[in-house]
Coordinates of N, CA and C and ligand atoms in Angstrom, one line a residue:
M92 N -23.5 145.5 41.5 CA -24.8 144.9 41.6 C -25.7 145.7 42.6
S93 N -26.9 145.9 42.2 CA -27.9 146.5 43.1 C -28.3 145.6 44.2
S94 N -28.9 146.1 45.2 CA -29.3 145.2 46.3 C -30.4 144.2 45.8
L95 N -31.2 144.7 44.8 CA -32.2 143.8 44.3 C -31.5 142.6 43.5
E96 N -30.5 143.0 42.7 CA -29.8 141.9 42.0 C -29.1 140.9 43.0
Q97 N -28.5 141.5 44.0 CA -27.9 140.6 45.0 C -28.9 139.7 45.7
A98 N -30.1 140.3 46.0 CA -31.2 139.5 46.6 C -31.7 138.4 45.6
I99 N -31.8 138.7 44.4 CA -32.2 137.7 43.4 C -31.2 136.6 43.3
A100 N -29.9 136.9 43.4 CA -28.9 135.9 43.4 C -29.0 135.0 44.6
A101 N -29.3 135.6 45.8 CA -29.5 134.8 47.0 C -30.7 133.9 46.9
V102 N -31.8 134.4 46.3 CA -33.0 133.5 46.1 C -32.6 132.3 45.2
N103 N -31.9 132.6 44.1 CA -31.5 131.6 43.1 C -30.6 130.5 43.8
R104 N -29.8 130.9 44.8 CA -28.9 130.0 45.4 C -29.6 129.1 46.5
S105 N -30.8 129.6 46.9 CA -31.4 128.9 48.1 C -32.4 127.8 47.6
S106 N -32.6 126.9 48.5 CA -33.5 125.8 48.1 C -34.6 125.5 49.2
K107 N -34.5 126.1 50.3 CA -35.5 126.0 51.4 C -35.9 127.4 51.8
I108 N -36.9 128.0 51.1 CA -37.2 129.3 51.4 C -38.5 129.4 52.2
V109 N -38.5 130.1 53.3 CA -39.7 130.4 54.1 C -40.1 131.8 53.8
V110 N -41.4 132.0 53.4 CA -41.9 133.3 53.1 C -42.8 133.7 54.3
V111 N -42.7 134.9 54.8 CA -43.6 135.5 55.8 C -44.3 136.6 55.1
A112 N -45.6 136.5 54.9 CA -46.4 137.5 54.1 C -47.3 138.2 55.1
G113 N -47.5 139.5 54.8 CA -48.4 140.4 55.6 C -49.3 141.1 54.7
A114 N -50.0 142.1 55.2 CA -51.1 142.7 54.6 C -50.7 143.4 53.3
G115 N -49.4 143.9 53.3 CA -48.9 144.6 52.1 C -49.0 143.9 50.8
I116 N -49.0 142.5 50.9 CA -49.1 141.8 49.6 C -50.5 141.8 49.1
S117 N -51.5 142.1 49.9 CA -52.9 142.1 49.5 C -53.4 143.5 49.2
T118 N -52.7 144.5 49.5 CA -53.2 145.9 49.2 C -53.4 146.1 47.7
D119 N -52.6 145.5 46.9 CA -52.8 145.6 45.4 C -54.0 144.8 44.9
S120 N -54.6 144.0 45.8 CA -55.8 143.3 45.5 C -57.0 144.1 46.1
R121 N -56.7 145.4 46.5 CA -57.6 146.3 47.1 C -58.2 145.8 48.5
I122 N -57.4 145.1 49.2 CA -57.8 144.8 50.6 C -57.0 145.7 51.5
P123 N -57.7 146.5 52.3 CA -56.9 147.5 53.1 C -56.1 146.8 54.2
D124 N -54.9 147.3 54.4 CA -54.1 146.8 55.5 C -54.5 147.4 56.9
F125 N -53.9 147.0 57.9 CA -54.3 147.5 59.2 C -53.4 148.5 59.8
R126 N -52.1 148.4 59.6 CA -51.2 149.3 60.3 C -50.4 150.2 59.4
G127 N -50.6 150.1 58.1 CA -49.9 151.0 57.2 C -50.5 152.4 57.3
P128 N -50.0 153.3 56.5 CA -50.4 154.8 56.6 C -51.9 154.9 56.4
N129 N -52.5 154.1 55.5 CA -53.9 154.2 55.3 C -54.7 153.0 55.9
G130 N -54.0 152.4 56.9 CA -54.6 151.2 57.5 C -55.8 151.4 58.3
V131 N -56.6 150.4 58.4 CA -57.8 150.4 59.2 C -57.6 150.9 60.6
W132 N -56.6 150.3 61.3 CA -56.4 150.7 62.7 C -55.8 152.1 62.8
T133 N -55.0 152.4 61.8 CA -54.3 153.7 61.9 C -55.4 154.9 61.8
K134 N -56.3 154.7 60.9 CA -57.3 155.7 60.7 C -58.5 155.7 61.7
N135 N -58.7 154.5 62.3 CA -59.8 154.4 63.3 C -59.4 153.5 64.4
P136 N -58.6 154.0 65.4 CA -58.1 153.2 66.5 C -59.2 152.5 67.3
G137 N -60.4 153.1 67.3 CA -61.5 152.4 68.0 C -61.9 151.1 67.4
A138 N -61.7 150.9 66.1 CA -62.0 149.7 65.4 C -61.2 148.5 66.0
E139 N -59.9 148.8 66.4 CA -59.1 147.8 66.9 C -59.6 147.3 68.2
K140 N -60.2 148.2 69.0 CA -60.7 147.8 70.3 C -61.9 146.9 70.1
S141 N -62.8 147.2 69.2 CA -64.0 146.4 69.0 C -63.7 145.1 68.3
A142 N -62.5 144.9 67.9 CA -62.1 143.6 67.3 C -61.7 142.6 68.3
T143 N -61.8 142.9 69.6 CA -61.3 141.9 70.6 C -62.4 140.8 70.7
I144 N -61.9 139.6 71.1 CA -62.8 138.5 71.3 C -63.7 138.7 72.4
Q145 N -63.3 139.5 73.5 CA -64.1 139.7 74.6 C -65.3 140.5 74.2
S146 N -65.2 141.6 73.4 CA -66.3 142.4 73.1 C -67.2 141.6 72.1
Y147 N -66.6 140.8 71.3 CA -67.5 140.0 70.4 C -68.4 139.0 71.2
V148 N -67.8 138.4 72.2 CA -68.6 137.4 73.0 C -69.7 138.2 73.8
Q149 N -69.3 139.3 74.4 CA -70.2 140.0 75.3 C -71.3 140.8 74.7
D150 N -71.0 141.4 73.5 CA -71.9 142.4 73.0 C -72.6 142.0 71.7
P151 N -73.9 141.7 71.7 CA -74.6 141.2 70.5 C -74.5 142.3 69.4
E152 N -74.4 143.6 69.8 CA -74.3 144.6 68.7 C -73.0 144.5 68.0
V153 N -71.9 144.2 68.7 CA -70.6 144.0 68.0 C -70.7 142.8 67.0
R154 N -71.4 141.8 67.4 CA -71.6 140.6 66.5 C -72.4 141.0 65.3
R155 N -73.5 141.7 65.5 CA -74.4 142.0 64.4 C -73.6 142.9 63.4
T156 N -72.8 143.8 63.9 CA -72.0 144.7 63.1 C -71.0 143.8 62.3
A157 N -70.4 142.9 63.1 CA -69.4 142.0 62.4 C -69.9 141.3 61.3
W158 N -71.2 140.7 61.4 CA -71.8 140.0 60.3 C -72.1 140.9 59.1
R159 N -72.6 142.1 59.4 CA -72.8 143.0 58.3 C -71.5 143.3 57.6
N160 N -70.4 143.5 58.3 CA -69.2 143.8 57.7 C -68.7 142.7 56.9
R161 N -68.9 141.4 57.4 CA -68.5 140.3 56.6 C -69.2 140.2 55.3
L162 N -70.5 140.5 55.3 CA -71.2 140.5 54.0 C -70.6 141.5 53.0
D163 N -70.2 142.6 53.5 CA -69.7 143.7 52.6 C -68.2 143.6 52.4
S164 N -67.5 142.6 52.9 CA -66.0 142.6 52.9 C -65.5 142.7 51.5
P165 N -64.4 143.5 51.3 CA -63.8 143.5 50.0 C -63.1 142.2 49.6
V166 N -63.0 141.3 50.6 CA -62.4 140.0 50.3 C -63.1 139.2 49.2
W167 N -64.5 139.3 49.2 CA -65.2 138.5 48.3 C -65.0 138.8 46.9
S168 N -64.7 140.0 46.6 CA -64.5 140.3 45.2 C -63.0 140.5 44.8
A169 N -62.1 140.3 45.8 CA -60.7 140.4 45.6 C -60.1 139.3 44.8
E170 N -59.1 139.6 44.0 CA -58.4 138.5 43.3 C -56.9 138.6 43.6
P171 N -56.2 137.5 43.5 CA -54.8 137.5 43.7 C -54.1 138.4 42.7
N172 N -53.0 139.1 43.1 CA -52.3 140.0 42.2 C -50.9 139.3 41.9
R173 N -50.1 140.1 41.2 CA -48.8 139.6 40.7 C -47.9 139.1 41.9
G174 N -48.1 139.8 43.1 CA -47.3 139.3 44.2 C -47.7 137.9 44.6
H175 N -49.0 137.6 44.8 CA -49.4 136.3 45.1 C -48.9 135.3 44.0
E176 N -49.1 135.7 42.8 CA -48.7 134.8 41.7 C -47.2 134.5 41.7
A177 N -46.4 135.5 42.1 CA -44.9 135.3 42.2 C -44.6 134.2 43.2
L178 N -45.4 134.1 44.3 CA -45.2 133.1 45.3 C -45.6 131.7 44.8
V179 N -46.5 131.6 43.9 CA -46.9 130.4 43.2 C -45.7 129.9 42.3
A180 N -45.1 130.9 41.6 CA -44.0 130.7 40.8 C -42.8 130.1 41.6
L181 N -42.6 130.7 42.8 CA -41.5 130.2 43.7 C -41.8 128.8 44.1
E182 N -43.0 128.4 44.3 CA -43.4 127.0 44.7 C -43.1 126.1 43.5
K183 N -43.4 126.6 42.3 CA -43.2 125.8 41.1 C -41.7 125.5 40.9
R184 N -40.8 126.5 41.3 CA -39.4 126.3 41.3 C -38.9 125.3 42.3
R185 N -39.8 124.8 43.2 CA -39.5 123.9 44.2 C -38.5 124.5 45.3
K186 N -38.7 125.8 45.5 CA -37.9 126.5 46.5 C -38.7 126.8 47.7
L187 N -40.0 126.8 47.6 CA -40.8 127.2 48.7 C -41.0 126.1 49.7
H188 N -40.5 126.3 50.9 CA -40.6 125.4 52.0 C -41.9 125.6 52.8
T189 N -42.2 126.8 53.2 CA -43.4 127.1 53.9 C -43.8 128.6 53.6
L190 N -45.0 128.8 53.5 CA -45.5 130.1 53.3 C -46.4 130.5 54.6
I191 N -45.8 131.3 55.4 CA -46.5 131.7 56.6 C -47.2 133.1 56.3
T192 N -48.5 133.1 56.4 CA -49.1 134.3 56.1 C -49.9 134.9 57.3
Q193 N -49.8 136.2 57.4 CA -50.6 136.8 58.5 C -52.0 137.3 57.9
N194 N -52.1 137.0 56.6 CA -53.4 137.5 56.0 C -54.5 136.5 56.2
I195 N -55.7 137.0 56.3 CA -56.9 136.2 56.6 C -57.8 136.1 55.3
D196 N -57.3 136.7 54.2 CA -58.1 136.8 53.0 C -58.2 135.6 52.1
G197 N -57.4 134.6 52.4 CA -57.4 133.4 51.6 C -56.9 133.5 50.2
L198 N -56.2 134.6 49.9 CA -55.8 134.9 48.5 C -54.6 134.0 48.0
H199 N -53.8 133.5 49.0 CA -52.7 132.5 48.6 C -53.4 131.2 48.1
H200 N -54.5 130.8 48.8 CA -55.2 129.6 48.3 C -55.7 129.9 46.9
L201 N -56.4 131.0 46.7 CA -57.0 131.3 45.4 C -55.9 131.4 44.3
A202 N -54.7 131.9 44.7 CA -53.6 132.0 43.7 C -53.1 130.7 43.2
G203 N -53.3 129.7 44.1 CA -52.9 128.3 43.7 C -51.7 127.7 44.5
N204 N -51.3 128.4 45.6 CA -50.3 127.8 46.4 C -50.8 126.5 47.0
N205 N -50.0 125.5 47.2 CA -50.3 124.2 47.8 C -50.7 124.5 49.3
P206 N -52.0 124.1 49.7 CA -52.4 124.3 51.0 C -51.5 123.7 52.1
D207 N -50.8 122.6 51.7 CA -49.9 121.9 52.6 C -48.7 122.7 53.0
L208 N -48.4 123.7 52.1 CA -47.2 124.6 52.4 C -47.6 125.8 53.2
L209 N -48.9 126.0 53.4 CA -49.4 127.3 53.9 C -49.7 127.2 55.3
V210 N -49.2 128.2 56.1 CA -49.6 128.3 57.5 C -50.4 129.7 57.6
E211 N -51.7 129.6 57.7 CA -52.4 130.9 57.9 C -52.5 131.2 59.4
I212 N -51.5 131.9 59.8 CA -51.2 132.0 61.3 C -52.3 132.8 62.0
H213 N -53.0 133.7 61.3 CA -54.1 134.4 61.9 C -55.5 133.9 61.4
G214 N -55.5 132.7 60.8 CA -56.8 132.1 60.3 C -57.2 132.6 59.0
S215 N -58.5 132.3 58.7 CA -59.1 132.7 57.4 C -60.5 133.1 57.5
V216 N -60.9 134.2 56.8 CA -62.3 134.7 56.8 C -63.2 133.8 56.0
R217 N -62.6 132.9 55.3 CA -63.4 132.0 54.4 C -64.0 130.9 55.1
E218 N -63.8 130.7 56.4 CA -64.4 129.7 57.2 C -65.0 130.4 58.5
V219 N -66.1 129.7 59.0 CA -66.5 130.1 60.3 C -66.2 129.0 61.3
M220 N -66.1 129.4 62.6 CA -65.9 128.4 63.7 C -66.8 128.7 64.8
C221 N -67.2 127.6 65.5 CA -68.0 127.8 66.7 C -67.1 128.1 67.9
L222 N -67.5 129.0 68.8 CA -66.6 129.3 69.9 C -66.9 128.3 71.1
S223 N -67.8 127.4 70.9 CA -68.1 126.4 72.0 C -67.9 125.0 71.6
C224 N -67.8 124.6 70.3 CA -67.6 123.2 69.9 C -66.7 123.2 68.7
P225 N -66.3 122.0 68.2 CA -65.4 122.0 67.1 C -66.0 122.3 65.7
Y226 N -67.2 122.7 65.6 CA -67.9 123.0 64.3 C -67.1 124.0 63.5
R227 N -66.8 123.7 62.3 CA -66.3 124.6 61.3 C -67.0 124.4 60.0
A228 N -67.2 125.5 59.2 CA -67.9 125.4 57.9 C -67.5 126.5 57.0
P229 N -67.7 126.4 55.7 CA -67.4 127.6 54.8 C -68.2 128.8 55.3
M230 N -67.6 130.0 55.2 CA -68.2 131.2 55.5 C -69.4 131.5 54.7
V231 N -69.4 131.1 53.4 CA -70.5 131.4 52.5 C -71.9 130.9 53.1
R232 N -71.8 129.7 53.8 CA -73.1 129.2 54.3 C -73.6 130.1 55.4
A233 N -72.8 130.6 56.3 CA -73.3 131.5 57.3 C -73.7 132.8 56.7
L234 N -73.0 133.3 55.7 CA -73.4 134.6 55.1 C -74.8 134.4 54.4
H235 N -75.0 133.2 53.9 CA -76.3 133.0 53.2 C -77.4 133.2 54.3
R236 N -77.2 132.7 55.5 CA -78.2 132.8 56.6 C -78.4 134.3 57.0
V237 N -77.3 135.1 57.0 CA -77.3 136.5 57.3 C -78.2 137.2 56.2
R238 N -77.9 136.9 55.0 CA -78.7 137.5 53.9 C -80.2 137.1 54.0
A239 N -80.5 135.9 54.5 CA -81.9 135.5 54.7 C -82.5 136.1 55.9
G240 N -81.8 136.9 56.7 CA -82.4 137.6 57.8 C -81.9 137.4 59.2
E241 N -81.0 136.4 59.3 CA -80.5 136.1 60.7 C -79.4 137.1 60.9
E242 N -79.5 137.9 62.0 CA -78.5 139.0 62.3 C -77.3 138.4 62.9
D243 N -77.4 137.3 63.6 CA -76.3 136.7 64.4 C -76.4 135.2 64.4
P244 N -76.2 134.6 63.2 CA -76.4 133.1 63.1 C -75.6 132.3 64.1
D245 N -76.3 131.3 64.7 CA -75.6 130.5 65.7 C -75.2 129.2 65.2
C246 N -74.5 128.4 66.0 CA -73.9 127.1 65.6 C -75.0 126.1 65.4
P247 N -75.1 125.5 64.2 CA -76.1 124.5 63.9 C -76.0 123.2 64.8
D248 N -74.8 123.0 65.3 CA -74.5 121.8 66.1 C -74.9 122.0 67.6
C249 N -74.5 123.2 68.2 CA -74.6 123.4 69.6 C -75.3 124.7 70.0
G250 N -75.6 125.5 69.1 CA -76.3 126.8 69.4 C -75.3 127.9 69.9
G251 N -74.0 127.5 69.9 CA -73.0 128.5 70.3 C -72.8 129.7 69.4
L252 N -71.9 130.6 69.7 CA -71.6 131.7 68.9 C -70.7 131.3 67.7
L253 N -71.0 131.8 66.6 CA -70.2 131.6 65.4 C -69.3 132.9 65.2
K254 N -68.1 132.6 64.7 CA -67.2 133.7 64.3 C -66.4 133.3 63.1
S255 N -65.9 134.3 62.4 CA -65.0 133.9 61.3 C -63.8 133.2 62.0
A256 N -63.2 132.2 61.2 CA -62.1 131.4 61.8 C -60.8 132.1 61.7
T257 N -60.8 133.3 62.4 CA -59.6 134.1 62.4 C -59.2 134.3 63.9
I258 N -58.0 134.7 64.1 CA -57.5 135.0 65.4 C -57.9 136.5 65.7
S259 N -58.8 136.7 66.7 CA -59.1 138.1 67.1 C -58.1 138.5 68.1
F260 N -58.1 139.8 68.4 CA -57.3 140.3 69.5 C -57.8 139.7 70.8
G261 N -56.9 139.3 71.6 CA -57.3 138.6 72.8 C -57.4 137.1 72.7
Q262 N -57.3 136.6 71.5 CA -57.3 135.1 71.3 C -55.8 134.7 71.0
G263 N -55.5 133.5 71.5 CA -54.1 133.0 71.3 C -54.1 132.4 69.9
L264 N -52.8 132.3 69.4 CA -52.6 131.6 68.1 C -52.9 130.1 68.3
V265 N -53.1 129.4 67.2 CA -53.2 128.0 67.2 C -51.8 127.4 67.5
A266 N -51.6 126.7 68.6 CA -50.3 126.3 69.0 C -49.5 125.5 67.9
A267 N -50.3 124.6 67.2 CA -49.6 123.8 66.2 C -49.2 124.6 65.0
D268 N -49.9 125.7 64.7 CA -49.5 126.5 63.6 C -48.2 127.3 63.9
L269 N -48.2 127.8 65.2 CA -47.0 128.6 65.6 C -45.8 127.7 65.7
E270 N -46.0 126.5 66.1 CA -44.8 125.5 66.2 C -44.3 125.2 64.8
R271 N -45.3 125.0 63.9 CA -44.9 124.7 62.5 C -44.1 125.9 61.9
A272 N -44.6 127.1 62.2 CA -43.9 128.3 61.6 C -42.5 128.4 62.2
Q273 N -42.4 128.2 63.5 CA -41.1 128.3 64.1 C -40.1 127.2 63.6
A274 N -40.6 126.0 63.5 CA -39.8 124.9 63.0 C -39.3 125.2 61.6
A275 N -40.2 125.8 60.7 CA -39.8 126.1 59.4 C -38.7 127.2 59.4
A276 N -38.9 128.2 60.3 CA -37.9 129.3 60.4 C -36.5 128.7 60.8
D277 N -36.6 127.7 61.6 CA -35.3 127.2 62.1 C -34.6 126.3 61.1
S278 N -35.3 125.9 60.0 CA -34.7 125.0 59.1 C -34.5 125.6 57.7
C279 N -34.9 126.8 57.5 CA -34.8 127.4 56.1 C -33.4 127.9 55.8
D280 N -33.1 128.1 54.6 CA -31.8 128.7 54.2 C -32.0 130.2 53.8
L281 N -33.3 130.5 53.6 CA -33.6 131.9 53.3 C -35.0 132.3 53.8
M282 N -35.1 133.4 54.4 CA -36.4 133.9 54.8 C -36.7 135.2 54.1
L283 N -37.9 135.2 53.4 CA -38.3 136.3 52.7 C -39.6 136.9 53.3
C284 N -39.4 138.1 53.9 CA -40.6 138.7 54.5 C -41.2 139.8 53.6
V285 N -42.5 139.7 53.3 CA -43.1 140.5 52.3 C -44.3 141.2 52.8
G286 N -44.3 142.5 52.8 CA -45.6 143.3 53.1 C -46.0 143.2 54.5
S287 N -45.0 143.1 55.4 CA -45.4 143.1 56.9 C -44.4 144.0 57.6
T288 N -45.0 144.8 58.6 CA -44.1 145.6 59.4 C -43.4 144.8 60.4
L289 N -43.7 143.5 60.5 CA -43.1 142.5 61.4 C -43.2 143.0 62.9
S290 N -44.3 143.6 63.2 CA -44.5 144.2 64.5 C -45.5 143.4 65.4
V291 N -46.1 142.3 64.8 CA -47.1 141.6 65.5 C -46.4 140.3 66.1
Y292 N -46.5 140.1 67.4 CA -45.8 139.0 68.0 C -46.9 138.0 68.5
P293 N -46.6 136.7 68.6 CA -45.2 136.2 68.6 C -44.7 135.8 67.2
I294 N -45.6 136.0 66.1 CA -45.1 135.5 64.8 C -43.9 136.2 64.3
A295 N -43.7 137.5 64.6 CA -42.6 138.2 64.1 C -41.2 137.6 64.6
N296 N -41.3 136.8 65.7 CA -40.1 136.2 66.2 C -39.5 135.1 65.3
V297 N -40.3 134.7 64.2 CA -39.7 133.8 63.3 C -38.5 134.4 62.6
V298 N -38.4 135.7 62.5 CA -37.3 136.4 61.8 C -36.0 136.1 62.6
P299 N -35.9 136.5 63.9 CA -34.7 136.2 64.6 C -34.4 134.7 64.7
I300 N -35.4 133.9 64.7 CA -35.2 132.4 64.8 C -34.4 132.0 63.5
A301 N -34.9 132.5 62.3 CA -34.2 132.2 61.1 C -32.8 132.7 61.0
K302 N -32.6 134.0 61.5 CA -31.3 134.6 61.5 C -30.3 133.8 62.4
V303 N -30.7 133.4 63.6 CA -29.9 132.6 64.4 C -29.5 131.3 63.8
A304 N -30.4 130.7 63.0 CA -30.2 129.4 62.3 C -29.3 129.6 61.1
G305 N -28.9 130.8 60.8 CA -28.0 131.0 59.7 C -28.6 131.4 58.3
A306 N -30.0 131.6 58.3 CA -30.6 131.9 57.0 C -30.3 133.3 56.6
T307 N -30.3 133.5 55.2 CA -30.3 134.8 54.7 C -31.7 135.5 54.9
I308 N -31.7 136.7 55.3 CA -33.0 137.4 55.5 C -33.2 138.5 54.5
I309 N -34.3 138.4 53.7 CA -34.7 139.5 52.8 C -36.0 140.1 53.3
I310 N -36.1 141.4 53.3 CA -37.3 142.1 53.7 C -37.7 143.0 52.6
L311 N -38.9 142.8 52.1 CA -39.5 143.6 51.0 C -40.8 144.2 51.6
N312 N -40.8 145.5 51.7 CA -42.0 146.2 52.3 C -42.0 147.6 51.8
G313 N -43.2 148.2 51.9 CA -43.3 149.6 51.5 C -42.8 150.6 52.5
S314 N -42.6 150.2 53.7 CA -42.1 151.1 54.7 C -41.1 150.3 55.7
E315 N -40.5 151.0 56.6 CA -39.6 150.4 57.6 C -40.3 149.3 58.3
T316 N -39.5 148.3 58.7 CA -40.1 147.2 59.6 C -39.3 147.1 60.8
E317 N -39.8 146.4 61.8 CA -39.1 146.3 63.1 C -37.9 145.4 63.0
M318 N -37.8 144.6 61.9 CA -36.7 143.6 61.7 C -35.7 144.0 60.7
D319 N -35.7 145.3 60.2 CA -34.8 145.7 59.1 C -33.3 145.5 59.6
G320 N -33.1 145.7 60.9 CA -31.7 145.6 61.4 C -31.2 144.2 61.3
L321 N -32.0 143.2 61.1 CA -31.6 141.8 61.0 C -31.4 141.3 59.6
A322 N -31.9 142.2 58.7 CA -32.0 141.7 57.3 C -30.6 141.9 56.5
D323 N -30.4 140.9 55.6 CA -29.2 141.0 54.7 C -29.6 141.9 53.6
F324 N -30.8 141.9 53.2 CA -31.3 142.8 52.1 C -32.6 143.4 52.5
V325 N -32.7 144.8 52.4 CA -34.0 145.4 52.6 C -34.3 146.1 51.3
L326 N -35.5 145.7 50.8 CA -36.0 146.2 49.5 C -37.3 147.0 49.8
R327 N -37.3 148.2 49.2 CA -38.5 149.1 49.4 C -39.2 149.3 48.0
G328 N -40.5 149.3 48.1 CA -41.2 149.6 46.8 C -42.5 148.8 46.7
S329 N -43.0 148.8 45.5 CA -44.2 148.1 45.2 C -44.0 146.5 45.2
I330 N -44.7 145.8 46.0 CA -44.6 144.4 46.1 C -44.9 143.7 44.8
S331 N -46.0 144.1 44.2 CA -46.5 143.4 43.0 C -45.5 143.7 41.8
E332 N -44.7 144.7 41.9 CA -43.6 144.9 40.9 C -42.3 144.2 41.2
I333 N -41.9 144.3 42.5 CA -40.6 143.8 42.8 C -40.6 142.3 43.1
L334 N -41.7 141.8 43.7 CA -41.6 140.3 44.1 C -41.5 139.4 42.9
P335 N -42.2 139.7 41.7 CA -42.0 138.8 40.6 C -40.6 138.8 40.1
Q336 N -39.9 140.0 40.2 CA -38.5 140.0 39.8 C -37.6 139.2 40.7
L337 N -38.0 139.3 42.0 CA -37.2 138.7 43.1 C -37.2 137.2 43.0
V338 N -38.4 136.7 42.8 CA -38.5 135.2 43.0 C -38.9 134.5 41.7
G339 N -39.1 135.2 40.6 CA -39.7 134.6 39.4 C -38.7 133.7 38.7
G340 N -37.4 133.8 39.0 CA -36.5 132.9 38.3 C -35.8 133.5 37.1
A341 N -36.2 134.7 36.7 CA -35.6 135.4 35.6 C -34.2 135.9 36.0
A342 N -33.2 135.9 35.1 CA -31.9 136.4 35.4 C -32.1 137.9 35.8
A343 N -31.2 138.4 36.6 CA -31.2 139.8 37.0 C -31.1 140.6 35.8
A344 N -31.9 141.7 35.7 CA -31.9 142.6 34.6 C -30.5 143.2 34.4
P345 N -30.1 143.2 33.1 CA -28.8 143.9 32.8 C -28.9 145.4 33.0
N346 N -27.9 146.1 33.4 CA -27.9 147.5 33.6 C -27.9 148.2 32.2
Ligands
ZN128 ZN1 -71.0 124.7 68.2

């Protein structure tokens, strides 16, 4: 049996699967990743610095640039790919316990995963939040104001700064989301990590949590990850090709 066939058998045996998804699952939807070989941060390390919450709050030019970038984001025309669809199939098989995603593109929602099973640990670009009050709203409304000429639209409730409802560098994760992710990791029988280098903490710690709890660990990624040493199966290659085979429920292909 190949390691893919063994991994398929492990998925078929499992009933409480936690998926950890990263940027690699969205690159086939033409959304660039951040830390891969062609990643945004890899090619332009300065962009990582300007993505901090401190510079966003302090520098109006950073905010104006951010709003222009949001208008032009590839997210708005992106569609879910076969990798996202495979995770919907996994949910239909009633095996998906929780889908923890590091992606902020909202494509798991668009693909049709149940929002109740989804933890968007780094937030979503499809909403805006106020940095001073609880105001939240769909991003499209704020972008409409930008198109109408506002360079840095403020909060309609309190006049505070608006930002996409994502976790920027320098911002802590939402505690309830992190706790939910950790609890899911602690109770799953299989953890499937897809398209992430598993190098961003604290969320990468869900992998050792699942390992200690006795779960089978499968890692599918285009390159090495920091958690390969903990994995029962490491699969390399195209996510949109391999993931449907891995979780789709088809019998392992005969040799
Ligand atoms: Zn506000």
